[in-house]
Amino acid sequence: VKRHPGLRVWVDDIELHRDPPQYTIDTLDALKEREPECDFTLVIGADNLGRFLGWRQARRILTEYGIVVYPRPGYDAEADVAALRSEPDGDTFRIRILSDAPQVDISSTEIRKGLEEGLDMSKYLM
């Protein structure tokens, strides 16, 4: 676990020690079990928002943990959030868009691929 004083975001290797398949809800539950005094929120790119309800236990993630949406070029996060909020239980979803965040035109898949190829991807990492 790498924690940064003053920040509420950190990198954690918990998934490296869990058996596959890795589902986000299981990881969030494991973190909450390990650190019950903390409130966890999932950060996702706007490119994932439109298909988020297809994730395992998406509604539970949205109500119990919430999501923070990082903007991505070419994706209308506001429209996707409005669609989620129009769901029958949408008024209980905890969703926040980082509207003032700088947009980076690279996906996590591209970052992983670059790292596998030995490229310096540090400018894209926290």
PDB file of C-alpha atoms in Angstrom:
ATOM      1  CA  VAL A   1       0.000   0.000   0.000  1.00  0.00           C
ATOM      2  CA  LYS A   2       1.398   3.388  -0.946  1.00  0.00           C
ATOM      3  CA  ARG A   3      -0.274   6.221   0.928  1.00  0.00           C
ATOM      4  CA  HIS A   4       0.386   9.889   0.475  1.00  0.00           C
ATOM      5  CA  PRO A   5      -0.001  12.210   3.487  1.00  0.00           C
ATOM      6  CA  GLY A   6      -2.738  14.754   2.930  1.00  0.00           C
ATOM      7  CA  LEU A   7      -4.275  12.822   0.031  1.00  0.00           C
ATOM      8  CA  ARG A   8      -7.221  10.502   0.193  1.00  0.00           C
ATOM      9  CA  VAL A   9      -6.148   8.472  -2.839  1.00  0.00           C
ATOM     10  CA  TRP A  10      -3.616   5.686  -2.767  1.00  0.00           C
ATOM     11  CA  VAL A  11      -2.431   2.731  -4.782  1.00  0.00           C
ATOM     12  CA  ASP A  12      -3.149  -0.663  -3.259  1.00  0.00           C
ATOM     13  CA  ASP A  13      -2.035  -4.101  -4.414  1.00  0.00           C
ATOM     14  CA  ILE A  14      -4.921  -5.970  -2.765  1.00  0.00           C
ATOM     15  CA  GLU A  15      -5.996  -7.514  -6.081  1.00  0.00           C
ATOM     16  CA  LEU A  16      -2.569  -9.075  -6.554  1.00  0.00           C
ATOM     17  CA  HIS A  17      -3.253 -11.256  -3.522  1.00  0.00           C
ATOM     18  CA  ARG A  18      -6.790 -12.332  -4.447  1.00  0.00           C
ATOM     19  CA  ASP A  19      -7.820 -15.254  -6.608  1.00  0.00           C
ATOM     20  CA  PRO A  20      -9.372 -14.551 -10.009  1.00  0.00           C
ATOM     21  CA  PRO A  21     -11.788 -13.586 -11.258  1.00  0.00           C
ATOM     22  CA  GLN A  22     -11.384 -10.050  -9.988  1.00  0.00           C
ATOM     23  CA  TYR A  23     -14.650  -8.152  -9.654  1.00  0.00           C
ATOM     24  CA  THR A  24     -14.665  -4.546  -8.541  1.00  0.00           C
ATOM     25  CA  ILE A  25     -17.396  -5.124  -5.959  1.00  0.00           C
ATOM     26  CA  ASP A  26     -15.325  -7.905  -4.338  1.00  0.00           C
ATOM     27  CA  THR A  27     -12.286  -5.631  -4.171  1.00  0.00           C
ATOM     28  CA  LEU A  28     -14.310  -2.795  -2.636  1.00  0.00           C
ATOM     29  CA  ASP A  29     -15.828  -5.185  -0.090  1.00  0.00           C
ATOM     30  CA  ALA A  30     -12.369  -6.568   0.802  1.00  0.00           C
ATOM     31  CA  LEU A  31     -11.008  -3.045   1.286  1.00  0.00           C
ATOM     32  CA  LYS A  32     -13.980  -2.108   3.472  1.00  0.00           C
ATOM     33  CA  GLU A  33     -13.538  -5.277   5.527  1.00  0.00           C
ATOM     34  CA  ARG A  34      -9.840  -4.560   5.990  1.00  0.00           C
ATOM     35  CA  GLU A  35     -10.363  -0.869   6.804  1.00  0.00           C
ATOM     36  CA  PRO A  36     -13.929  -0.433   8.123  1.00  0.00           C
ATOM     37  CA  GLU A  37     -13.255   3.119   9.285  1.00  0.00           C
ATOM     38  CA  CYS A  38     -12.660   4.269   5.678  1.00  0.00           C
ATOM     39  CA  ASP A  39     -15.195   5.233   3.053  1.00  0.00           C
ATOM     40  CA  PHE A  40     -14.211   3.954  -0.376  1.00  0.00           C
ATOM     41  CA  THR A  41     -15.283   5.429  -3.705  1.00  0.00           C
ATOM     42  CA  LEU A  42     -14.512   4.002  -7.125  1.00  0.00           C
ATOM     43  CA  VAL A  43     -12.852   6.257  -9.700  1.00  0.00           C
ATOM     44  CA  ILE A  44     -13.655   5.386 -13.314  1.00  0.00           C
ATOM     45  CA  GLY A  45     -13.105   7.028 -16.677  1.00  0.00           C
ATOM     46  CA  ALA A  46     -16.097   8.521 -18.483  1.00  0.00           C
ATOM     47  CA  ASP A  47     -15.565   5.864 -21.167  1.00  0.00           C
ATOM     48  CA  ASN A  48     -16.800   3.234 -18.660  1.00  0.00           C
ATOM     49  CA  LEU A  49     -19.847   5.151 -17.481  1.00  0.00           C
ATOM     50  CA  GLY A  50     -22.238   4.291 -20.306  1.00  0.00           C
ATOM     51  CA  ARG A  51     -21.825   0.555 -19.724  1.00  0.00           C
ATOM     52  CA  PHE A  52     -21.430   0.665 -15.943  1.00  0.00           C
ATOM     53  CA  LEU A  53     -24.765  -1.009 -15.177  1.00  0.00           C
ATOM     54  CA  GLY A  54     -23.341  -4.121 -16.870  1.00  0.00           C
ATOM     55  CA  TRP A  55     -20.710  -4.467 -14.136  1.00  0.00           C
ATOM     56  CA  ARG A  56     -21.233  -7.065 -11.421  1.00  0.00           C
ATOM     57  CA  GLN A  57     -23.438  -5.552  -8.699  1.00  0.00           C
ATOM     58  CA  ALA A  58     -23.227  -2.106 -10.306  1.00  0.00           C
ATOM     59  CA  ARG A  59     -26.243  -0.765  -8.425  1.00  0.00           C
ATOM     60  CA  ARG A  60     -24.685  -1.772  -5.136  1.00  0.00           C
ATOM     61  CA  ILE A  61     -21.418  -0.049  -6.081  1.00  0.00           C
ATOM     62  CA  LEU A  62     -23.372   3.090  -6.988  1.00  0.00           C
ATOM     63  CA  THR A  63     -25.368   3.173  -3.745  1.00  0.00           C
ATOM     64  CA  GLU A  64     -22.910   1.831  -1.159  1.00  0.00           C
ATOM     65  CA  TYR A  65     -19.578   3.123  -2.482  1.00  0.00           C
ATOM     66  CA  GLY A  66     -20.332   5.658  -5.186  1.00  0.00           C
ATOM     67  CA  ILE A  67     -18.248   6.572  -8.191  1.00  0.00           C
ATOM     68  CA  VAL A  68     -16.190   9.539  -9.247  1.00  0.00           C
ATOM     69  CA  VAL A  69     -16.097   9.969 -13.015  1.00  0.00           C
ATOM     70  CA  TYR A  70     -12.927  11.234 -14.639  1.00  0.00           C
ATOM     71  CA  PRO A  71     -13.651  13.029 -17.946  1.00  0.00           C
ATOM     72  CA  ARG A  72     -12.424  11.502 -21.194  1.00  0.00           C
ATOM     73  CA  PRO A  73     -12.331  13.160 -24.623  1.00  0.00           C
ATOM     74  CA  GLY A  74     -15.281  12.134 -26.780  1.00  0.00           C
ATOM     75  CA  TYR A  75     -17.510  10.991 -23.909  1.00  0.00           C
ATOM     76  CA  ASP A  76     -20.484  12.933 -22.572  1.00  0.00           C
ATOM     77  CA  ALA A  77     -20.361  12.079 -18.868  1.00  0.00           C
ATOM     78  CA  GLU A  78     -23.239  14.453 -18.083  1.00  0.00           C
ATOM     79  CA  ALA A  79     -25.563  12.583 -20.465  1.00  0.00           C
ATOM     80  CA  ASP A  80     -24.481   9.191 -19.100  1.00  0.00           C
ATOM     81  CA  VAL A  81     -25.043  10.340 -15.512  1.00  0.00           C
ATOM     82  CA  ALA A  82     -28.490  11.654 -16.478  1.00  0.00           C
ATOM     83  CA  ALA A  83     -29.295   8.233 -17.967  1.00  0.00           C
ATOM     84  CA  LEU A  84     -28.180   6.498 -14.764  1.00  0.00           C
ATOM     85  CA  ARG A  85     -30.207   8.887 -12.641  1.00  0.00           C
ATOM     86  CA  SER A  86     -33.294   8.080 -14.738  1.00  0.00           C
ATOM     87  CA  GLU A  87     -33.084   4.442 -13.612  1.00  0.00           C
ATOM     88  CA  PRO A  88     -35.790   3.380 -11.097  1.00  0.00           C
ATOM     89  CA  ASP A  89     -33.306   3.617  -8.190  1.00  0.00           C
ATOM     90  CA  GLY A  90     -31.149   6.313  -9.788  1.00  0.00           C
ATOM     91  CA  ASP A  91     -31.847   8.892  -7.093  1.00  0.00           C
ATOM     92  CA  THR A  92     -29.850   6.721  -4.656  1.00  0.00           C
ATOM     93  CA  PHE A  93     -26.756   6.545  -6.873  1.00  0.00           C
ATOM     94  CA  ARG A  94     -23.703   8.380  -5.574  1.00  0.00           C
ATOM     95  CA  ILE A  95     -22.037   9.831  -8.686  1.00  0.00           C
ATOM     96  CA  ARG A  96     -19.676  12.777  -8.992  1.00  0.00           C
ATOM     97  CA  ILE A  97     -18.059  14.055 -12.181  1.00  0.00           C
ATOM     98  CA  LEU A  98     -14.636  15.678 -11.930  1.00  0.00           C
ATOM     99  CA  SER A  99     -15.576  18.524 -14.233  1.00  0.00           C
ATOM    100  CA  ASP A 100     -12.391  20.519 -13.611  1.00  0.00           C
ATOM    101  CA  ALA A 101      -9.958  17.610 -14.124  1.00  0.00           C
ATOM    102  CA  PRO A 102      -7.529  17.766 -17.049  1.00  0.00           C
ATOM    103  CA  GLN A 103      -8.505  15.356 -19.809  1.00  0.00           C
ATOM    104  CA  VAL A 104      -5.934  12.775 -20.808  1.00  0.00           C
ATOM    105  CA  ASP A 105      -6.505  10.947 -24.070  1.00  0.00           C
ATOM    106  CA  ILE A 106      -5.213   7.535 -23.025  1.00  0.00           C
ATOM    107  CA  SER A 107      -6.949   4.495 -21.584  1.00  0.00           C
ATOM    108  CA  SER A 108      -5.785   2.225 -18.786  1.00  0.00           C
ATOM    109  CA  THR A 109      -5.461  -0.541 -21.392  1.00  0.00           C
ATOM    110  CA  GLU A 110      -3.025   1.622 -23.374  1.00  0.00           C
ATOM    111  CA  ILE A 111      -1.064   2.392 -20.203  1.00  0.00           C
ATOM    112  CA  ARG A 112      -0.792  -1.317 -19.335  1.00  0.00           C
ATOM    113  CA  LYS A 113       0.295  -2.110 -22.890  1.00  0.00           C
ATOM    114  CA  GLY A 114       2.932   0.620 -22.770  1.00  0.00           C
ATOM    115  CA  LEU A 115       4.258  -0.696 -19.456  1.00  0.00           C
ATOM    116  CA  GLU A 116       4.414  -4.235 -20.884  1.00  0.00           C
ATOM    117  CA  GLU A 117       6.425  -2.864 -23.817  1.00  0.00           C
ATOM    118  CA  GLY A 118       8.840  -1.165 -21.423  1.00  0.00           C
ATOM    119  CA  LEU A 119       7.729   2.377 -22.266  1.00  0.00           C
ATOM    120  CA  ASP A 120       7.910   5.180 -19.711  1.00  0.00           C
ATOM    121  CA  MET A 121       4.266   5.774 -18.787  1.00  0.00           C
ATOM    122  CA  SER A 122       4.971   7.770 -15.625  1.00  0.00           C
ATOM    123  CA  LYS A 123       3.368  10.961 -16.955  1.00  0.00           C
ATOM    124  CA  TYR A 124       0.024   9.119 -17.029  1.00  0.00           C
ATOM    125  CA  LEU A 125       0.245   7.740 -13.479  1.00  0.00           C
ATOM    126  CA  MET A 126      -0.535   9.428 -10.154  1.00  0.00           C
TER     127      MET A 126
END
